[in-house]
mmCIF file of C-alpha atoms and ligand atoms in Angstrom:
data_model
loop_
_atom_site.group_PDB
_atom_site.id
_atom_site.type_symbol
_atom_site.label_atom_id
_atom_site.label_comp_id
_atom_site.label_asym_id
_atom_site.label_seq_id
_atom_site.Cartn_x
_atom_site.Cartn_y
_atom_site.Cartn_z
ATOM 1 C CA MET A 268 -19.609 -36.956 -9.664
ATOM 2 C CA SER A 269 -20.793 -35.353 -12.865
ATOM 3 C CA ILE A 270 -23.623 -36.518 -15.090
ATOM 4 C CA PRO A 271 -22.388 -36.589 -18.709
ATOM 5 C CA PRO A 272 -24.070 -35.301 -21.878
ATOM 6 C CA GLY A 273 -26.463 -37.856 -23.337
ATOM 7 C CA SER A 274 -28.102 -38.333 -19.928
ATOM 8 C CA THR A 275 -31.752 -37.594 -19.178
ATOM 9 C CA ILE A 276 -32.873 -34.743 -16.933
ATOM 10 C CA GLY A 277 -36.339 -35.083 -15.430
ATOM 11 C CA ILE A 278 -38.237 -31.859 -14.810
ATOM 12 C CA LEU A 279 -41.248 -31.695 -12.495
ATOM 13 C CA GLY A 280 -43.494 -29.061 -14.044
ATOM 14 C CA GLY A 281 -44.061 -28.275 -17.695
ATOM 15 C CA GLY A 282 -44.371 -24.478 -17.786
ATOM 16 C CA GLN A 283 -42.205 -21.918 -19.537
ATOM 17 C CA LEU A 284 -39.370 -22.301 -17.032
ATOM 18 C CA GLY A 285 -39.183 -26.005 -17.877
ATOM 19 C CA ARG A 286 -39.394 -25.160 -21.565
ATOM 20 C CA MET A 287 -36.416 -22.793 -21.417
ATOM 21 C CA MET A 288 -34.503 -25.284 -19.262
ATOM 22 C CA ALA A 289 -35.097 -28.031 -21.821
ATOM 23 C CA VAL A 290 -33.802 -25.791 -24.614
ATOM 24 C CA ALA A 291 -30.643 -25.080 -22.572
ATOM 25 C CA ALA A 292 -30.261 -28.814 -21.887
ATOM 26 C CA ALA A 293 -30.509 -29.635 -25.589
ATOM 27 C CA ARG A 294 -27.698 -27.186 -26.354
ATOM 28 C CA LEU A 295 -25.429 -29.115 -24.003
ATOM 29 C CA GLY A 296 -26.448 -32.500 -25.434
ATOM 30 C CA TYR A 297 -28.836 -33.643 -22.694
ATOM 31 C CA GLN A 298 -32.452 -34.659 -23.121
ATOM 32 C CA CYS A 299 -35.364 -33.829 -20.880
ATOM 33 C CA HIS A 300 -38.358 -35.739 -19.588
ATOM 34 C CA ILE A 301 -41.248 -33.603 -18.304
ATOM 35 C CA LEU A 302 -43.768 -34.724 -15.669
ATOM 36 C CA ASP A 303 -46.882 -32.547 -15.459
ATOM 37 C CA PRO A 304 -50.622 -33.142 -14.916
ATOM 38 C CA HIS A 305 -51.736 -30.998 -17.881
ATOM 39 C CA GLU A 306 -52.561 -32.298 -21.333
ATOM 40 C CA ARG A 307 -50.071 -30.326 -23.441
ATOM 41 C CA PRO A 308 -47.601 -28.485 -21.186
ATOM 42 C CA CYS A 309 -45.437 -26.066 -23.145
ATOM 43 C CA ALA A 310 -42.179 -27.653 -21.913
ATOM 44 C CA ALA A 311 -43.172 -31.071 -23.286
ATOM 45 C CA GLU A 312 -43.131 -29.965 -26.894
ATOM 46 C CA VAL A 313 -39.378 -29.200 -26.725
ATOM 47 C CA SER A 314 -38.503 -32.297 -24.665
ATOM 48 C CA ALA A 315 -37.795 -35.916 -25.607
ATOM 49 C CA CYS A 316 -40.322 -37.460 -23.201
ATOM 50 C CA PHE A 317 -43.468 -36.458 -21.386
ATOM 51 C CA THR A 318 -45.311 -38.231 -18.584
ATOM 52 C CA ARG A 319 -48.771 -36.897 -17.900
ATOM 53 C CA ALA A 320 -49.359 -37.514 -14.205
ATOM 54 C CA GLY A 321 -50.213 -35.754 -10.983
ATOM 55 C CA PHE A 322 -47.317 -34.682 -8.763
ATOM 56 C CA ASP A 323 -48.778 -36.893 -6.030
ATOM 57 C CA ASP A 324 -48.919 -40.033 -8.193
ATOM 58 C CA VAL A 325 -46.250 -42.086 -6.462
ATOM 59 C CA GLU A 326 -46.240 -44.918 -9.016
ATOM 60 C CA ALA A 327 -45.870 -42.485 -11.926
ATOM 61 C CA LEU A 328 -43.097 -40.643 -10.053
ATOM 62 C CA ARG A 329 -41.299 -43.941 -9.439
ATOM 63 C CA ARG A 330 -41.403 -44.920 -13.138
ATOM 64 C CA PHE A 331 -40.412 -41.397 -14.171
ATOM 65 C CA GLY A 332 -37.481 -41.337 -11.726
ATOM 66 C CA ALA A 333 -36.241 -44.713 -13.025
ATOM 67 C CA GLN A 334 -36.010 -43.231 -16.531
ATOM 68 C CA CYS A 335 -34.037 -40.122 -15.467
ATOM 69 C CA ASP A 336 -30.431 -39.643 -14.358
ATOM 70 C CA VAL A 337 -31.356 -36.609 -12.273
ATOM 71 C CA VAL A 338 -34.699 -34.935 -11.505
ATOM 72 C CA THR A 339 -35.265 -31.251 -10.805
ATOM 73 C CA TYR A 340 -38.257 -28.923 -10.508
ATOM 74 C CA GLU A 341 -39.343 -25.720 -12.172
ATOM 75 C CA PHE A 342 -41.938 -24.627 -9.605
ATOM 76 C CA GLU A 343 -42.385 -25.086 -5.898
ATOM 77 C CA ASN A 344 -46.034 -25.958 -5.375
ATOM 78 C CA ILE A 345 -45.461 -29.705 -5.404
ATOM 79 C CA PRO A 346 -46.499 -31.974 -2.503
ATOM 80 C CA VAL A 347 -43.283 -33.027 -0.810
ATOM 81 C CA ALA A 348 -44.099 -36.487 0.644
ATOM 82 C CA PRO A 349 -44.561 -38.350 -2.705
ATOM 83 C CA LEU A 350 -41.167 -37.075 -3.892
ATOM 84 C CA ALA A 351 -39.472 -39.470 -1.449
ATOM 85 C CA VAL A 352 -39.600 -42.143 -4.203
ATOM 86 C CA LEU A 353 -37.110 -40.079 -6.199
ATOM 87 C CA GLY A 354 -34.504 -40.338 -3.417
ATOM 88 C CA ASP A 355 -31.151 -38.669 -4.114
ATOM 89 C CA ARG A 356 -32.042 -38.250 -7.749
ATOM 90 C CA LEU A 357 -34.067 -35.146 -6.847
ATOM 91 C CA VAL A 358 -31.834 -32.052 -6.987
ATOM 92 C CA PRO A 359 -32.358 -29.652 -5.290
ATOM 93 C CA GLY A 360 -33.802 -31.790 -2.502
ATOM 94 C CA THR A 361 -37.098 -31.468 -0.676
ATOM 95 C CA ARG A 362 -35.729 -29.196 2.086
ATOM 96 C CA SER A 363 -35.633 -26.187 -0.267
ATOM 97 C CA LEU A 364 -39.177 -26.967 -1.444
ATOM 98 C CA GLU A 365 -40.553 -27.378 2.067
ATOM 99 C CA VAL A 366 -39.180 -24.061 3.201
ATOM 100 C CA ALA A 367 -40.196 -22.094 0.113
ATOM 101 C CA GLN A 368 -43.741 -23.390 -0.338
ATOM 102 C CA ASP A 369 -45.049 -22.131 2.997
ATOM 103 C CA ARG A 370 -44.651 -18.400 3.663
ATOM 104 C CA ALA A 371 -44.613 -18.877 7.439
ATOM 105 C CA SER A 372 -41.871 -21.528 7.421
ATOM 106 C CA GLU A 373 -39.981 -19.457 4.847
ATOM 107 C CA LYS A 374 -40.002 -16.373 7.069
ATOM 108 C CA ARG A 375 -39.018 -18.334 10.164
ATOM 109 C CA PHE A 376 -36.195 -19.953 8.228
ATOM 110 C CA LEU A 377 -34.998 -16.606 6.837
ATOM 111 C CA GLU A 378 -34.981 -15.045 10.305
ATOM 112 C CA GLY A 379 -32.975 -18.061 11.484
ATOM 113 C CA CYS A 380 -30.413 -17.273 8.751
ATOM 114 C CA GLY A 381 -30.057 -13.768 10.215
ATOM 115 C CA VAL A 382 -31.737 -12.264 7.151
ATOM 116 C CA ARG A 383 -34.121 -9.298 7.454
ATOM 117 C CA VAL A 384 -37.752 -9.752 6.401
ATOM 118 C CA ALA A 385 -40.795 -7.460 6.733
ATOM 119 C CA PRO A 386 -42.398 -7.573 10.206
ATOM 120 C CA TRP A 387 -45.022 -10.320 10.023
ATOM 121 C CA ARG A 388 -47.491 -12.516 11.886
ATOM 122 C CA GLU A 389 -49.273 -15.771 11.210
ATOM 123 C CA VAL A 390 -53.037 -15.268 10.884
ATOM 124 C CA GLY A 391 -55.871 -17.786 10.737
ATOM 125 C CA GLY A 392 -59.039 -15.659 10.824
ATOM 126 C CA THR A 393 -60.472 -12.155 11.027
ATOM 127 C CA GLU A 394 -59.701 -11.631 14.733
ATOM 128 C CA GLU A 395 -56.047 -12.391 14.152
ATOM 129 C CA ILE A 396 -56.043 -10.101 11.111
ATOM 130 C CA VAL A 397 -57.348 -7.248 13.260
ATOM 131 C CA ALA A 398 -54.726 -8.054 15.917
ATOM 132 C CA ALA A 399 -52.014 -8.033 13.219
ATOM 133 C CA LEU A 400 -53.224 -4.637 12.016
ATOM 134 C CA ASP A 401 -52.787 -3.331 15.573
ATOM 135 C CA ALA A 402 -49.377 -4.904 16.002
ATOM 136 C CA LEU A 403 -47.870 -4.160 12.589
ATOM 137 C CA GLY A 404 -49.578 -0.833 11.764
ATOM 138 C CA SER A 405 -51.793 -0.032 8.780
ATOM 139 C CA PRO A 406 -51.845 -1.200 6.081
ATOM 140 C CA ILE A 407 -50.928 -4.881 6.158
ATOM 141 C CA LEU A 408 -50.703 -7.274 3.255
ATOM 142 C CA LEU A 409 -52.407 -10.615 3.763
ATOM 143 C CA LYS A 410 -50.745 -13.475 1.852
ATOM 144 C CA SER A 411 -51.946 -17.070 1.841
ATOM 145 C CA ARG A 412 -49.258 -19.335 3.313
ATOM 146 C CA ARG A 413 -49.402 -21.707 0.363
ATOM 147 C CA TYR A 414 -50.059 -21.680 -3.383
ATOM 148 C CA GLY A 415 -49.707 -17.927 -3.868
ATOM 149 C CA TYR A 416 -47.899 -16.609 -6.925
ATOM 150 C CA ASP A 417 -47.960 -13.513 -9.146
ATOM 151 C CA GLY A 418 -49.930 -11.577 -6.512
ATOM 152 C CA LYS A 419 -52.594 -14.308 -6.209
ATOM 153 C CA GLY A 420 -53.846 -15.128 -2.706
ATOM 154 C CA GLN A 421 -53.034 -11.593 -1.499
ATOM 155 C CA ALA A 422 -55.156 -8.753 -0.142
ATOM 156 C CA TRP A 423 -54.382 -5.417 1.498
ATOM 157 C CA VAL A 424 -56.084 -4.520 4.774
ATOM 158 C CA HIS A 425 -56.198 -0.857 5.842
ATOM 159 C CA ARG A 426 -58.882 -0.913 8.521
ATOM 160 C CA ALA A 427 -60.381 -3.508 10.870
ATOM 161 C CA GLU A 428 -63.654 -3.381 8.885
ATOM 162 C CA GLU A 429 -61.822 -4.728 5.811
ATOM 163 C CA ALA A 430 -60.549 -7.830 7.620
ATOM 164 C CA GLU A 431 -63.502 -10.082 6.776
ATOM 165 C CA ALA A 432 -63.508 -9.159 3.062
ATOM 166 C CA ALA A 433 -59.739 -9.708 2.827
ATOM 167 C CA TRP A 434 -60.044 -13.083 4.583
ATOM 168 C CA GLN A 435 -62.734 -14.033 2.032
ATOM 169 C CA ALA A 436 -60.609 -12.732 -0.860
ATOM 170 C CA ILE A 437 -57.706 -15.045 -0.027
ATOM 171 C CA GLY A 438 -60.064 -18.035 0.315
ATOM 172 C CA ARG A 439 -60.188 -18.215 4.144
ATOM 173 C CA GLN A 440 -56.913 -20.121 4.321
ATOM 174 C CA PRO A 441 -53.970 -19.951 6.727
ATOM 175 C CA ALA A 442 -52.017 -16.804 5.914
ATOM 176 C CA VAL A 443 -49.314 -14.420 6.992
ATOM 177 C CA ALA A 444 -49.853 -10.698 7.478
ATOM 178 C CA GLU A 445 -46.952 -8.413 6.563
ATOM 179 C CA ALA A 446 -46.272 -4.782 7.352
ATOM 180 C CA ARG A 447 -46.151 -2.625 4.236
ATOM 181 C CA MET A 448 -42.557 -1.991 3.296
ATOM 182 C CA LEU A 449 -41.666 1.395 1.859
ATOM 183 C CA PHE A 450 -39.082 0.611 -0.759
ATOM 184 C CA ASP A 451 -37.349 2.551 -3.506
ATOM 185 C CA ALA A 452 -37.186 -0.446 -5.804
ATOM 186 C CA GLU A 453 -37.300 -4.232 -5.924
ATOM 187 C CA PHE A 454 -34.473 -6.474 -7.034
ATOM 188 C CA SER A 455 -33.451 -10.097 -7.086
ATOM 189 C CA VAL A 456 -30.308 -12.115 -6.592
ATOM 190 C CA ILE A 457 -30.068 -15.215 -8.745
ATOM 191 C CA LEU A 458 -27.516 -17.476 -7.177
ATOM 192 C CA ALA A 459 -26.369 -20.882 -8.349
ATOM 193 C CA ARG A 460 -24.891 -23.321 -5.841
ATOM 194 C CA GLY A 461 -23.023 -26.388 -7.046
ATOM 195 C CA ARG A 462 -22.887 -29.907 -5.614
ATOM 196 C CA ASN A 463 -19.548 -29.002 -4.001
ATOM 197 C CA GLY A 464 -20.992 -25.907 -2.283
ATOM 198 C CA GLU A 465 -19.349 -23.355 -4.592
ATOM 199 C CA SER A 466 -21.703 -20.578 -5.610
ATOM 200 C CA SER A 467 -21.969 -17.880 -8.240
ATOM 201 C CA ALA A 468 -24.347 -14.921 -8.481
ATOM 202 C CA PHE A 469 -25.617 -13.079 -11.533
ATOM 203 C CA PRO A 470 -25.520 -9.272 -11.404
ATOM 204 C CA LEU A 471 -28.383 -7.850 -9.310
ATOM 205 C CA THR A 472 -31.550 -7.383 -11.355
ATOM 206 C CA ARG A 473 -33.971 -4.494 -10.775
ATOM 207 C CA ASN A 474 -37.577 -5.673 -11.029
ATOM 208 C CA ARG A 475 -40.714 -3.649 -11.632
ATOM 209 C CA HIS A 476 -44.043 -5.270 -10.736
ATOM 210 C CA GLU A 477 -47.576 -4.240 -11.621
ATOM 211 C CA GLY A 478 -50.501 -5.768 -9.763
ATOM 212 C CA GLY A 479 -48.136 -8.285 -8.167
ATOM 213 C CA ILE A 480 -46.836 -9.514 -11.557
ATOM 214 C CA LEU A 481 -43.304 -8.905 -12.829
ATOM 215 C CA ARG A 482 -43.326 -6.439 -15.758
ATOM 216 C CA THR A 483 -39.653 -5.733 -16.387
ATOM 217 C CA SER A 484 -36.218 -6.781 -15.172
ATOM 218 C CA THR A 485 -33.212 -4.570 -15.791
ATOM 219 C CA VAL A 486 -29.445 -5.008 -15.491
ATOM 220 C CA PRO A 487 -27.451 -3.084 -14.336
ATOM 221 C CA ALA A 488 -29.844 -2.463 -11.484
ATOM 222 C CA GLY A 489 -28.480 1.050 -10.854
ATOM 223 C CA PRO A 490 -26.066 2.467 -8.265
ATOM 224 C CA ALA A 491 -28.493 2.477 -5.299
ATOM 225 C CA ILE A 492 -29.221 -1.244 -5.692
ATOM 226 C CA ASP A 493 -25.703 -2.237 -6.705
ATOM 227 C CA ALA A 494 -24.479 -0.639 -3.468
ATOM 228 C CA MET A 495 -26.450 -3.386 -1.668
ATOM 229 C CA ALA A 496 -24.857 -6.203 -3.709
ATOM 230 C CA ASP A 497 -22.395 -7.415 -1.064
ATOM 231 C CA VAL A 498 -25.020 -7.695 1.676
ATOM 232 C CA ALA A 499 -27.686 -9.146 -0.617
ATOM 233 C CA ILE A 500 -25.407 -11.762 -2.201
ATOM 234 C CA ALA A 501 -23.933 -12.749 1.178
ATOM 235 C CA ALA A 502 -27.475 -13.287 2.495
ATOM 236 C CA ALA A 503 -28.391 -15.380 -0.567
ATOM 237 C CA ARG A 504 -25.239 -17.483 -0.009
ATOM 238 C CA ALA A 505 -26.137 -17.979 3.665
ATOM 239 C CA ILE A 506 -29.641 -19.107 2.631
ATOM 240 C CA GLY A 507 -28.268 -21.496 0.000
ATOM 241 C CA ASP A 508 -25.726 -22.944 2.446
ATOM 242 C CA ARG A 509 -28.331 -23.442 5.201
ATOM 243 C CA LEU A 510 -30.634 -25.247 2.768
ATOM 244 C CA ASP A 511 -27.714 -27.192 1.322
ATOM 245 C CA HIS A 512 -29.356 -26.115 -1.906
ATOM 246 C CA VAL A 513 -27.984 -27.356 -5.236
ATOM 247 C CA GLY A 514 -29.084 -25.458 -8.337
ATOM 248 C CA VAL A 515 -30.373 -21.943 -8.868
ATOM 249 C CA LEU A 516 -31.896 -20.159 -5.902
ATOM 250 C CA THR A 517 -33.625 -16.800 -6.322
ATOM 251 C CA VAL A 518 -33.913 -14.266 -3.524
ATOM 252 C CA GLU A 519 -36.298 -11.344 -4.070
ATOM 253 C CA TYR A 520 -35.591 -8.140 -2.175
ATOM 254 C CA PHE A 521 -37.075 -4.759 -1.392
ATOM 255 C CA ALA A 522 -34.433 -2.012 -1.610
ATOM 256 C CA CYS A 523 -35.338 -0.003 1.500
ATOM 257 C CA ALA A 524 -33.634 3.055 2.972
ATOM 258 C CA GLU A 525 -32.393 0.850 5.841
ATOM 259 C CA GLY A 526 -30.951 -1.765 3.449
ATOM 260 C CA PRO A 527 -32.159 -4.870 1.610
ATOM 261 C CA ILE A 528 -35.189 -6.706 3.045
ATOM 262 C CA VAL A 529 -36.009 -10.189 1.706
ATOM 263 C CA ASN A 530 -39.528 -10.490 0.282
ATOM 264 C CA GLU A 531 -39.395 -14.163 -0.673
ATOM 265 C CA ILE A 532 -37.219 -16.922 -2.038
ATOM 266 C CA ALA A 533 -37.774 -19.314 -4.933
ATOM 267 C CA PRO A 534 -35.705 -22.532 -4.985
ATOM 268 C CA ARG A 535 -35.492 -22.443 -8.771
ATOM 269 C CA VAL A 536 -34.824 -20.459 -11.923
ATOM 270 C CA HIS A 537 -36.865 -17.270 -11.992
ATOM 271 C CA ASN A 538 -38.643 -14.892 -14.353
ATOM 272 C CA SER A 539 -36.284 -12.075 -13.305
ATOM 273 C CA GLY A 540 -33.381 -14.108 -14.717
ATOM 274 C CA HIS A 541 -34.694 -14.474 -18.272
ATOM 275 C CA TRP A 542 -32.433 -11.659 -19.475
ATOM 276 C CA THR A 543 -29.474 -14.016 -18.911
ATOM 277 C CA ILE A 544 -30.477 -16.166 -21.909
ATOM 278 C CA GLU A 545 -29.030 -13.647 -24.338
ATOM 279 C CA GLY A 546 -27.550 -11.181 -21.836
ATOM 280 C CA ALA A 547 -25.013 -13.317 -19.944
ATOM 281 C CA TYR A 548 -22.273 -15.751 -20.973
ATOM 282 C CA THR A 549 -24.150 -18.473 -19.098
ATOM 283 C CA SER A 550 -27.942 -18.343 -18.808
ATOM 284 C CA GLN A 551 -29.686 -19.049 -15.509
ATOM 285 C CA PHE A 552 -31.093 -22.223 -17.099
ATOM 286 C CA GLU A 553 -27.688 -23.513 -18.136
ATOM 287 C CA GLN A 554 -26.299 -22.503 -14.745
ATOM 288 C CA HIS A 555 -29.003 -24.499 -12.967
ATOM 289 C CA LEU A 556 -28.236 -27.516 -15.140
ATOM 290 C CA ARG A 557 -24.498 -27.192 -14.577
ATOM 291 C CA ALA A 558 -25.118 -27.114 -10.815
ATOM 292 C CA ILE A 559 -27.420 -30.159 -10.668
ATOM 293 C CA LEU A 560 -25.293 -32.120 -13.157
ATOM 294 C CA GLY A 561 -22.106 -31.551 -11.160
ATOM 295 C CA LEU A 562 -20.429 -29.552 -13.959
ATOM 296 C CA PRO A 563 -18.350 -26.439 -13.220
ATOM 297 C CA LEU A 564 -20.515 -23.327 -12.875
ATOM 298 C CA GLY A 565 -20.391 -21.022 -15.904
ATOM 299 C CA ASP A 566 -19.497 -17.353 -16.238
ATOM 300 C CA PRO A 567 -22.461 -15.206 -15.092
ATOM 301 C CA SER A 568 -21.062 -11.931 -16.492
ATOM 302 C CA PRO A 569 -23.169 -9.863 -18.873
ATOM 303 C CA VAL A 570 -22.037 -10.042 -22.510
ATOM 304 C CA THR A 571 -22.822 -6.333 -23.085
ATOM 305 C CA GLY A 572 -23.499 -3.244 -20.970
ATOM 306 C CA GLY A 573 -26.754 -4.745 -19.695
ATOM 307 C CA ALA A 574 -30.239 -5.837 -20.664
ATOM 308 C CA THR A 575 -33.925 -5.253 -20.086
ATOM 309 C CA MET A 576 -36.465 -8.062 -20.144
ATOM 310 C CA GLU A 577 -40.120 -7.210 -20.626
ATOM 311 C CA ASN A 578 -42.832 -9.764 -19.897
ATOM 312 C CA LEU A 579 -45.644 -10.240 -22.396
ATOM 313 C CA ILE A 580 -48.655 -10.766 -20.145
ATOM 314 C CA GLY A 581 -52.120 -11.705 -21.431
ATOM 315 C CA SER A 582 -53.021 -9.687 -24.525
ATOM 316 C CA ASP A 583 -49.512 -8.063 -24.621
ATOM 317 C CA VAL A 584 -48.582 -11.082 -26.695
ATOM 318 C CA GLU A 585 -50.544 -9.620 -29.609
ATOM 319 C CA ARG A 586 -47.661 -7.134 -29.980
ATOM 320 C CA TRP A 587 -45.478 -9.998 -31.218
ATOM 321 C CA THR A 588 -45.833 -8.830 -34.840
ATOM 322 C CA ASP A 589 -44.206 -5.478 -33.966
ATOM 323 C CA ILE A 590 -41.576 -6.996 -31.696
ATOM 324 C CA VAL A 591 -40.496 -9.608 -34.212
ATOM 325 C CA ALA A 592 -39.838 -6.770 -36.686
ATOM 326 C CA GLU A 593 -37.868 -4.670 -34.167
ATOM 327 C CA PRO A 594 -34.089 -4.765 -34.652
ATOM 328 C CA GLY A 595 -32.322 -6.098 -31.570
ATOM 329 C CA ALA A 596 -35.472 -7.309 -29.823
ATOM 330 C CA MET A 597 -35.175 -10.972 -28.827
ATOM 331 C CA LEU A 598 -38.630 -12.478 -28.676
ATOM 332 C CA HIS A 599 -39.650 -15.577 -26.732
ATOM 333 C CA LEU A 600 -43.151 -17.005 -27.068
ATOM 334 C CA TYR A 601 -44.132 -19.867 -24.795
ATOM 335 C CA HIS A 602 -46.935 -21.384 -26.907
ATOM 336 C CA LYS A 603 -49.253 -21.623 -23.905
ATOM 337 C CA GLY A 604 -52.569 -21.289 -25.728
ATOM 338 C CA GLU A 605 -55.205 -18.829 -24.613
ATOM 339 C CA ALA A 606 -53.853 -15.363 -23.667
ATOM 340 C CA ARG A 607 -55.817 -15.058 -20.419
ATOM 341 C CA SER A 608 -55.438 -11.862 -18.415
ATOM 342 C CA GLY A 609 -52.420 -12.058 -16.084
ATOM 343 C CA ARG A 610 -50.966 -15.094 -17.869
ATOM 344 C CA LYS A 611 -47.280 -14.946 -18.839
ATOM 345 C CA MET A 612 -47.313 -15.647 -22.597
ATOM 346 C CA GLY A 613 -43.769 -14.676 -23.564
ATOM 347 C CA HIS A 614 -41.046 -12.099 -23.024
ATOM 348 C CA VAL A 615 -38.707 -9.889 -24.981
ATOM 349 C CA THR A 616 -35.111 -9.037 -24.119
ATOM 350 C CA ARG A 617 -33.244 -6.012 -25.401
ATOM 351 C CA LEU A 618 -29.504 -5.684 -24.796
ATOM 352 C CA LYS A 619 -27.798 -2.378 -24.044
HETATM 353 P P1 AMP B 837 -45.003 -11.526 -3.637
HETATM 354 O O1 AMP B 837 -46.035 -12.432 -4.221
HETATM 355 O O2 AMP B 837 -44.764 -11.743 -2.184
HETATM 356 O O3 AMP B 837 -43.757 -11.497 -4.455
HETATM 357 O O4 AMP B 837 -45.613 -10.044 -3.778
HETATM 358 C C1 AMP B 837 -45.867 -9.479 -5.047
HETATM 359 C C2 AMP B 837 -45.535 -7.998 -5.025
HETATM 360 O O5 AMP B 837 -46.357 -7.302 -4.053
HETATM 361 C C3 AMP B 837 -44.115 -7.686 -4.607
HETATM 362 O O6 AMP B 837 -43.221 -7.839 -5.653
HETATM 363 C C4 AMP B 837 -44.267 -6.240 -4.162
HETATM 364 O O7 AMP B 837 -44.327 -5.372 -5.266
HETATM 365 C C5 AMP B 837 -45.606 -6.250 -3.454
HETATM 366 N N1 AMP B 837 -45.418 -6.559 -2.013
HETATM 367 C C6 AMP B 837 -45.305 -7.798 -1.466
HETATM 368 N N2 AMP B 837 -45.118 -7.728 -0.131
HETATM 369 C C7 AMP B 837 -45.098 -6.410 0.193
HETATM 370 C C8 AMP B 837 -44.933 -5.685 1.416
HETATM 371 N N3 AMP B 837 -44.760 -6.297 2.592
HETATM 372 N N4 AMP B 837 -44.951 -4.326 1.355
HETATM 373 C C9 AMP B 837 -45.146 -3.685 0.175
HETATM 374 N N5 AMP B 837 -45.307 -4.305 -1.013
HETATM 375 C C10 AMP B 837 -45.290 -5.660 -1.024
#
């Protein structure tokens, strides 16, 4: 079954990922309907329809679903139970969300797929943090199980005396503690899996983070990372198959001396795939749409020798006047309003 052009794609979440997805949808002749609790989400201004409602508003979700031919999501922190009203219309389904929105269930699931993750423990208080420090070795990284993103809800613990402050810092909520991984680099696999189970991966992307936030993504990722491509893509396929995921699935890795270690998964399009908009024959956004619409997956090959994407975070966005004058620089601004520190305001892609 494929959903033809002219149909309406519902997107839960109205951030920049939804905005770029809506632009890709328009190119293929589809229209989008955004559901988001905020007043003026940046995806709504490039979409045909907007419903302002909470993600837990079952009546609003029911009406929204009735107006869409398929519904997808652009971020994973959505309560799962109310989504039942969307039934089969929701693609990918709730299984991918459930696994990805809780770091403990994610790690257990990944281990069940035979995929390597950093040694970890569940922790629910300072005593367990101290015990994790003993078991995993110093330092450990505390991460809240839910609602963490861009380094939020995380704190390093080096010594037992720091446990209480770290527990406070993450808001005294259920967490996981991870051993520190010594890695040469970080990279991601962006995989699309179709309704028929076929899958297609973009070239591995090398990612550089600062303060837990992605700064740059580069393709080709370099020989050391590309040597891990077979293992990393096979693991991403195994994860996608186990979830019966349909759409784009992102797997973030640490490139360690002993091989690739999965940091986390995102059941959606991802910041590290933005280079594909200009840098690949099919962008990650179009690829996600093709997958959920039941169309053939597109060609993920790079159109040139590679690309670098640089995020414009907070006040970086003020550099737009220089970037817009720079030959070859492809500027994206998300129109998100105030350039708060740590907020992703736009990005720029440069092809090689
Ligand atoms: P996350 O929110 O899990 O993606 O973490 C944000 C960033 O923190 C990662 O991209 C890494 O740069 C760093 N990080 C996360 N977990 C670990 C770990 N176990 N060891 C070392 N660095 C980590």
